[in-house]
Short mmCIF file of C-alpha atoms and ligand atoms in Angstrom, two decimals:
data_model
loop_
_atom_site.label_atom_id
_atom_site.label_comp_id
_atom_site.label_asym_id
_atom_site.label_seq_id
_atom_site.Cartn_x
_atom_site.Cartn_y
_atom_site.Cartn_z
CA UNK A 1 0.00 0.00 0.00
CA UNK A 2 2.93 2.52 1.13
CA UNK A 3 4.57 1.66 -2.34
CA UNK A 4 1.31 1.83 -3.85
CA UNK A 5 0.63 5.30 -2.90
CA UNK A 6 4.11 6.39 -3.75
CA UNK A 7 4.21 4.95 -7.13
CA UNK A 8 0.20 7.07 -7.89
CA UNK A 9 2.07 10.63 -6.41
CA UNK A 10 5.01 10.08 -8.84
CA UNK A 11 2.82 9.39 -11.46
CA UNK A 12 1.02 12.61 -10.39
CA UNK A 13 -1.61 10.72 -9.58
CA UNK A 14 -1.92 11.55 -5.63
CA UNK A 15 -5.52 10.42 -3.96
CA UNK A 16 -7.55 13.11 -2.54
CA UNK A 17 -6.47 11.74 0.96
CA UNK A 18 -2.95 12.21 0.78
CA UNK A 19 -3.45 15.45 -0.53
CA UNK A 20 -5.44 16.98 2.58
CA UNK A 21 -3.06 15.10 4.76
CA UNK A 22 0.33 16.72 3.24
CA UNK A 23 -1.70 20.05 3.17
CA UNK A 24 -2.11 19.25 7.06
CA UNK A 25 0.99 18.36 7.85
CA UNK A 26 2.80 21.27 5.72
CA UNK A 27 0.88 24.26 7.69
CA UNK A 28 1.80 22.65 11.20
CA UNK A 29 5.55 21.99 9.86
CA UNK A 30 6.72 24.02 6.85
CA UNK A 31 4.30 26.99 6.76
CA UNK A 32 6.27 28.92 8.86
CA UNK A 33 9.10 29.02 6.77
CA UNK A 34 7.54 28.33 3.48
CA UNK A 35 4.33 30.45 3.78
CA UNK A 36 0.67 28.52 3.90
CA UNK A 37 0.63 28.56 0.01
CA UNK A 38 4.38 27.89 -0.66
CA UNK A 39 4.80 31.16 -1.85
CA UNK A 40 7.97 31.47 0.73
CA UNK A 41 9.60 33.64 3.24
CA UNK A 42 12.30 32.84 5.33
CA UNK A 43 11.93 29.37 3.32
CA UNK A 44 12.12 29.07 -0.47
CA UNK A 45 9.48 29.75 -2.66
CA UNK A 46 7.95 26.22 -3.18
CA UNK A 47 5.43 27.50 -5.72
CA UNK A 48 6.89 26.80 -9.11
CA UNK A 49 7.17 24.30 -11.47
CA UNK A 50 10.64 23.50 -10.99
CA UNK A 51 12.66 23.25 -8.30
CA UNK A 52 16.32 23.94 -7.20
CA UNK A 53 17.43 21.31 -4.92
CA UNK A 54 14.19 18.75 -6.18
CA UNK A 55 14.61 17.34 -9.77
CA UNK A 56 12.39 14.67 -9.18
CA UNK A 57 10.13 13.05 -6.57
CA UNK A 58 13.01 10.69 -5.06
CA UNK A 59 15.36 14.16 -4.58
CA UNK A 60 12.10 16.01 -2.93
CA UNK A 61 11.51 13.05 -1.05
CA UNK A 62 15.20 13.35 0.42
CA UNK A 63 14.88 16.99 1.55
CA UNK A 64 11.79 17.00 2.86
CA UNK A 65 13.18 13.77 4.58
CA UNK A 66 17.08 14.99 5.58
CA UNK A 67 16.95 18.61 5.15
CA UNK A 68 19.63 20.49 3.03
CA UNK A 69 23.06 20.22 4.85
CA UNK A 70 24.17 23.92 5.22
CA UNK A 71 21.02 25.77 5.32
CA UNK A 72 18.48 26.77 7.32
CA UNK A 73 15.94 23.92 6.02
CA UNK A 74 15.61 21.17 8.53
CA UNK A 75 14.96 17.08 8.01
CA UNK A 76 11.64 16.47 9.09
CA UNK A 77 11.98 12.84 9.76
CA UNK A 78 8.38 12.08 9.54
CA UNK A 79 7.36 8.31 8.07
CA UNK A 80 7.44 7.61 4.53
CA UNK A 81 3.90 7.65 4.01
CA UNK A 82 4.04 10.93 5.72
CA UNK A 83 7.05 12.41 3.55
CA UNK A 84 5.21 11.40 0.42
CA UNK A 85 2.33 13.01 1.19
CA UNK A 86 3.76 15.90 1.69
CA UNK A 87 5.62 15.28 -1.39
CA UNK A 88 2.21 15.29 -3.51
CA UNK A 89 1.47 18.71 -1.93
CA UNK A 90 4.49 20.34 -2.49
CA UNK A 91 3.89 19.71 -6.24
CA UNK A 92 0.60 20.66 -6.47
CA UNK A 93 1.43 24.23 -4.89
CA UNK A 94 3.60 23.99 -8.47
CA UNK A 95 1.07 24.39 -10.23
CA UNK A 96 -0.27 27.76 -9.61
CA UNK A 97 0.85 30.28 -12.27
CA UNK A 98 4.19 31.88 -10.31
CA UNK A 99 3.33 35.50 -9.01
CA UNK A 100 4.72 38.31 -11.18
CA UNK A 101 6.95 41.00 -9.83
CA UNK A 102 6.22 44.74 -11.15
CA UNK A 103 10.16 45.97 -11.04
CA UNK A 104 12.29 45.48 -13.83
CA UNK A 105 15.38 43.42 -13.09
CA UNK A 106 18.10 45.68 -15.54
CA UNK A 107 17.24 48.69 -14.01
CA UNK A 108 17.12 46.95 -10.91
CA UNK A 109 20.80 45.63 -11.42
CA UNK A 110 21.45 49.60 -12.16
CA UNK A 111 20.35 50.29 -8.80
CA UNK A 112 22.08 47.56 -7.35
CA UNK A 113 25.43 48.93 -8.57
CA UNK A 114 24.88 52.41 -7.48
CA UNK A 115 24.01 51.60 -3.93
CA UNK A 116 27.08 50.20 -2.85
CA UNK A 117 25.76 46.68 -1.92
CA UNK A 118 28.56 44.97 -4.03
CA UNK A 119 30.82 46.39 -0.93
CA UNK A 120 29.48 44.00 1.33
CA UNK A 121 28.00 41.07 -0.79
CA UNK A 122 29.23 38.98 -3.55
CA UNK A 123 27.13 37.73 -6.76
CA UNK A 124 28.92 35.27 -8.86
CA UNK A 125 32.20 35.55 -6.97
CA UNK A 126 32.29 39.28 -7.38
CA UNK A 127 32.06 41.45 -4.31
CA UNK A 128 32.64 41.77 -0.75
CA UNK A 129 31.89 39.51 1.98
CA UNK A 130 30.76 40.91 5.20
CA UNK A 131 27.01 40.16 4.07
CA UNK A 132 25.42 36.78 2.61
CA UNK A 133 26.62 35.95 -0.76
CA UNK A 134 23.65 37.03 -2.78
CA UNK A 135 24.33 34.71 -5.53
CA UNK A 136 20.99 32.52 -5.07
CA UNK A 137 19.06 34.71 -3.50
CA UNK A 138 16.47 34.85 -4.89
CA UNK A 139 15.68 31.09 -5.56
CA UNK A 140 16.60 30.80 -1.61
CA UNK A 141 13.87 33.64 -0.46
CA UNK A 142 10.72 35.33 -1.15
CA UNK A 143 10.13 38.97 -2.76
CA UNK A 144 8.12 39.48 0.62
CA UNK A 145 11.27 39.05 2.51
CA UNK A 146 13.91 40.63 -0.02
CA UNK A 147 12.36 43.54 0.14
CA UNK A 148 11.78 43.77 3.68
CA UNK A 149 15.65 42.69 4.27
CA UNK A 150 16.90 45.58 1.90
CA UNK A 151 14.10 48.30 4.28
CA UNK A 152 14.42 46.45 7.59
CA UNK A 153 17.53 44.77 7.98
CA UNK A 154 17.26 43.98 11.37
CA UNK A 155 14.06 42.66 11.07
CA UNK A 156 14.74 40.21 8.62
CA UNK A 157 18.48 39.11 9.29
CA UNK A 158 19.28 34.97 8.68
CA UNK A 159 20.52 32.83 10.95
CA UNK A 160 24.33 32.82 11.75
CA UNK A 161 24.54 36.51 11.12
CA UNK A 162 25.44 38.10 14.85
CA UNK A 163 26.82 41.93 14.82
CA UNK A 164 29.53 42.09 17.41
CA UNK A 165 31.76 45.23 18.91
CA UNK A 166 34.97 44.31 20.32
CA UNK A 167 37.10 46.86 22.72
CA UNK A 168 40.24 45.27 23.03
CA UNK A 169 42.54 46.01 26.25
CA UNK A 170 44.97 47.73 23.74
CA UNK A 171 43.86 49.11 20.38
CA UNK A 172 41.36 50.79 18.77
CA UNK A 173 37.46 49.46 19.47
CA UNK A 174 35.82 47.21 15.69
CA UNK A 175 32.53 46.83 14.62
CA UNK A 176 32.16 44.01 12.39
CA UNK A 177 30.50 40.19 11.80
CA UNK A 178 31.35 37.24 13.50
CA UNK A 179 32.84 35.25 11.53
CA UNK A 180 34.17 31.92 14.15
CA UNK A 181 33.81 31.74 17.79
CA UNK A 182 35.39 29.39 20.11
CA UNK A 183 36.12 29.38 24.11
CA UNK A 184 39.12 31.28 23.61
CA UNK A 185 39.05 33.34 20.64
CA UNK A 186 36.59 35.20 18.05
CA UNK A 187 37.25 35.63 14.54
CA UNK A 188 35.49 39.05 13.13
CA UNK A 189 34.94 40.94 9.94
CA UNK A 190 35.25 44.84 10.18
CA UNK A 191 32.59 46.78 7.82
CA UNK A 192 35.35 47.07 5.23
CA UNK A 193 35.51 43.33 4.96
CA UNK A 194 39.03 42.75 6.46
CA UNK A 195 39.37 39.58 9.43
CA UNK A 196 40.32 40.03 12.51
CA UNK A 197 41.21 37.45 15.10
CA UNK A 198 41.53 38.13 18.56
CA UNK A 199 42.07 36.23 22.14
CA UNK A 200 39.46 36.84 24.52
CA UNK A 201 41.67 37.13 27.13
CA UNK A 202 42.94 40.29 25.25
CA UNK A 203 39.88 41.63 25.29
CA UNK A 204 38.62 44.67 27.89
CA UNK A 205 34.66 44.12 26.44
CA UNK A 206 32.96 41.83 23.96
CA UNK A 207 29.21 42.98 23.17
CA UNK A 208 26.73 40.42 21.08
CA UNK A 209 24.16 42.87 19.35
CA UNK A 210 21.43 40.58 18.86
CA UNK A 211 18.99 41.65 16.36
CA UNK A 212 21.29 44.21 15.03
CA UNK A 213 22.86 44.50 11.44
CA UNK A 214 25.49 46.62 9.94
CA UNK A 215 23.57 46.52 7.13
CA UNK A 216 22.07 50.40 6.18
CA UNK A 217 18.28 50.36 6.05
CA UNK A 218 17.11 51.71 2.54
CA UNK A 219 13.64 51.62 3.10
CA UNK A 220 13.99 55.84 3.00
CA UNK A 221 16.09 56.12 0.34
CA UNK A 222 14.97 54.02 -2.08
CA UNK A 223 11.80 55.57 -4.39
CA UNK A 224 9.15 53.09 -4.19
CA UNK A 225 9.44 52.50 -7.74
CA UNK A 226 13.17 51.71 -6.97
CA UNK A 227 12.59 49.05 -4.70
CA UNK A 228 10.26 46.92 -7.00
CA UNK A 229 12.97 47.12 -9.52
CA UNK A 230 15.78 46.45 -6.94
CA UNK A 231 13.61 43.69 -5.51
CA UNK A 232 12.85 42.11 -8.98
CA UNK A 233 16.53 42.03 -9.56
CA UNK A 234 17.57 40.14 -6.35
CA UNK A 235 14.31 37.35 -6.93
CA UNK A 236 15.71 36.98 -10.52
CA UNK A 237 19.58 35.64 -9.08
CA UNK A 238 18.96 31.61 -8.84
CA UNK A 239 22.33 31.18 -10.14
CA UNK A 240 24.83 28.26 -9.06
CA UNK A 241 28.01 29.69 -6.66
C1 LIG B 301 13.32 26.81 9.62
C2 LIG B 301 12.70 27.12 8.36
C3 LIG B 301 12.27 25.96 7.46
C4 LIG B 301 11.38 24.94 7.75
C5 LIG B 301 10.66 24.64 9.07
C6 LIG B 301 11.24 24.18 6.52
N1 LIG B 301 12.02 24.71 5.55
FE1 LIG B 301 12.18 24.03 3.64
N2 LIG B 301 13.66 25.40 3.25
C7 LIG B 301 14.05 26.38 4.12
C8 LIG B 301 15.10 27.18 3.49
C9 LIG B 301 15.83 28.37 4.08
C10 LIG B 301 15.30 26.61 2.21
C11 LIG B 301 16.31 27.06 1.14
C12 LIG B 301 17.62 26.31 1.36
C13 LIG B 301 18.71 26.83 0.44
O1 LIG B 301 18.70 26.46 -0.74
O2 LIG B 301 19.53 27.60 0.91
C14 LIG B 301 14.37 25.49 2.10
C15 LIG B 301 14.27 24.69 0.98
C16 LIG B 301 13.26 23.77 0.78
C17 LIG B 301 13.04 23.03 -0.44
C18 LIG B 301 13.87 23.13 -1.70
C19 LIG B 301 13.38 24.25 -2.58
C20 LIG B 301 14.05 24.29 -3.94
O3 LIG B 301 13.88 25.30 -4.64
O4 LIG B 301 14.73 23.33 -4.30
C21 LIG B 301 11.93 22.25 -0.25
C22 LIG B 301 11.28 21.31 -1.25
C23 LIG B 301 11.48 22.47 1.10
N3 LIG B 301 12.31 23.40 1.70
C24 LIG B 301 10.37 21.86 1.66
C25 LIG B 301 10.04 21.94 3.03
C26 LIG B 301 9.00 21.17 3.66
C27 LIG B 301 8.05 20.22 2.94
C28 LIG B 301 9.02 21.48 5.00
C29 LIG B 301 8.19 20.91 6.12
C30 LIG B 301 8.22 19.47 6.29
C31 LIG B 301 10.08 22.49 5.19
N4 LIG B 301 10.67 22.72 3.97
C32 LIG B 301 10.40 23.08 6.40
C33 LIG B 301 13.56 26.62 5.40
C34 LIG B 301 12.67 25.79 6.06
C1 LIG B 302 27.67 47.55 5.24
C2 LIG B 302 27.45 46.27 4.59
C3 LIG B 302 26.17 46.06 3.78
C4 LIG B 302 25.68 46.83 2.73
C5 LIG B 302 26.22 48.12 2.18
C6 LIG B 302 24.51 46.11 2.24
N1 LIG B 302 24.30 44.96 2.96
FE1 LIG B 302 22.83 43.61 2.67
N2 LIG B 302 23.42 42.58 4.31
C7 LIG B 302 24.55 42.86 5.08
C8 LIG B 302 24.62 41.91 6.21
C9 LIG B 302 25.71 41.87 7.27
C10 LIG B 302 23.48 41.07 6.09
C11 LIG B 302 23.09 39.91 7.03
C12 LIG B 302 22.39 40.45 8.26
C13 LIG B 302 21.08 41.11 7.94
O1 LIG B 302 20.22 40.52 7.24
O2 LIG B 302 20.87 42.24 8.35
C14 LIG B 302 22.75 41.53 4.89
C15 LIG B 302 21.59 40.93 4.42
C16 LIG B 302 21.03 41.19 3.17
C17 LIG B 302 19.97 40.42 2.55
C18 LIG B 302 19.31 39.17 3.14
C19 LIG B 302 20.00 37.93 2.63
C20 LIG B 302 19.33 36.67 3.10
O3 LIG B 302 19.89 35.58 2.81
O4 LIG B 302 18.28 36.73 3.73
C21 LIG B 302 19.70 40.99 1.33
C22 LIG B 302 18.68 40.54 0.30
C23 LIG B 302 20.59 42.12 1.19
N3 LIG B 302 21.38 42.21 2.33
C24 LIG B 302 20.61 42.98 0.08
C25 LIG B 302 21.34 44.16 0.04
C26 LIG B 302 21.18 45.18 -1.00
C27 LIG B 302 20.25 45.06 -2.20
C28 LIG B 302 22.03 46.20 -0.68
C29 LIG B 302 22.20 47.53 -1.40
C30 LIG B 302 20.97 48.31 -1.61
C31 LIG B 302 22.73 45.81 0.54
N4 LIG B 302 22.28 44.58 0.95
C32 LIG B 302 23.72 46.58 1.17
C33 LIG B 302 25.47 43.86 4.83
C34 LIG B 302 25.30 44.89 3.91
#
């Protein structure tokens, strides 16, 4: 029967059933992330055709299983009847027609440039690194939350990210990123990119700004017009590192 079932979803044939019960497992598990229709947020938009990490059934199976290794998106262990049903809704949220963006992506790029954000991120291994590499951005978040990361930083920062200011006993005080942490030392980016390592035991104050980001908020000096084109830019980057 378990077979049974998994061999109808592949064949995109899922039963009713299995359907409502992905749909019901997916809000209490995924929605979070993934938004209650897929359409993303801190998650990946799940709402297209085709997706990045998911050829085919077996692949989706695996994530939705295991997780992907390095990101935020966790293994759900559930049983395999469970996985696949979730597996048959996560391709029927597919196949909604994907939401159009207003901005336009070249003039976004324009904007982009002029802004200085190539100073602290990288796109196709061009840029600097005290921010996320932006490379996949967009196939990795939703417009919602790219454009509330580029007018709220702070309200939108990912995981890992943690602003810290360092006084050491002698030399001048740093603002920067963490970049490593261990019991006796902290490895940290300053705001022009450059690494710093220190010993804690050299250190007069070490301050964790939770919730902070050096990132500028441009949610005042962006045009509104600006932003959708900024914002279509960054969904349109799906590329490979
Ligand atoms: C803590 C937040 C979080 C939760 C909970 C979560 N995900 Fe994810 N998921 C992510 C993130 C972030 C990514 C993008 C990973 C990347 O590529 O960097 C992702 C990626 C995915 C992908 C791959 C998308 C693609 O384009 O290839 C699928 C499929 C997926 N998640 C399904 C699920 C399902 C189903 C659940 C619930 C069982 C779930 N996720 C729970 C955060 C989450
Ligand atoms: C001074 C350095 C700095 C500048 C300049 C900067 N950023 Fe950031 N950005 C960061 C840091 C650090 C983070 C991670 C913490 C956070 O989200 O606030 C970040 C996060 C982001 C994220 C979220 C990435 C994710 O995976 O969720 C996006 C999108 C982004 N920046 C876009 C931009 C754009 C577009 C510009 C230019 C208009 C820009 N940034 C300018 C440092 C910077």
């Amino acid at each position: 029967m378990r077979r049974f079932s998994a061999f109808l979803i592949s064949a995109g044939i899922a039963v009713a059933q299995d359907l409502a019960n992905g749909q019901r497992i997916f809000q209490s598990q995924c929605a979070h992330c993934h938004g209650p229709r897929g359409e993303g947020g801190r998650g990946a938009n799940l709402a297209k055709p085709r997706l990045r990490h998911a050829a085919d059934d077996a692949a989706l199976f695996k994530i939705i299983d295991q997780g992907i290794e390095g990101t935020e998106m966790p293994g759900a262990g559930m049983t395999i009847p469970e996985t696949w049903q979730v597996v048959a809704f996560v391709k029927s949220l597919g196949r909604v027609p994907p939401s159009t963006l207003s901005g336009d992506p070249v003039r976004g790029e324009k904007i982009y440039a002029a802004n200085g954000c190539a100073g602290c991120h990288t796109i196709r291994g061009r840029g600097g690194a005290l921010g996320p590499d932006l490379t996949d951005v967009g196939a990795r978040r939703s417009p919602r939350h790219l454009r509330a990361s580029v007018t709220e930083p702070e309200a939108e920062a990912p995981d890992g990210f943690l602003q810290v200011r360092v006084t050491p006993r002698k030399g001048p005080r740093m603002t920067g990123v963490r970049v490593n942490e261990d019991t006796f030392s902290i490895q940290v980016r300053d705001l022009a990119g450059n690494l710093h390592s220190y010993w804690k035991n050299d250190l007069a104050e070490l301050q964790k700004d939770r919730g902070k980001s050096p990132m500028p908020a441009y949610g005042g000096k962006l045009a509104s017009g600006e932003l959708d084109d900024l914002v279509a830019y960054l969904a349109s980057l799906e590329g490979a590192r």
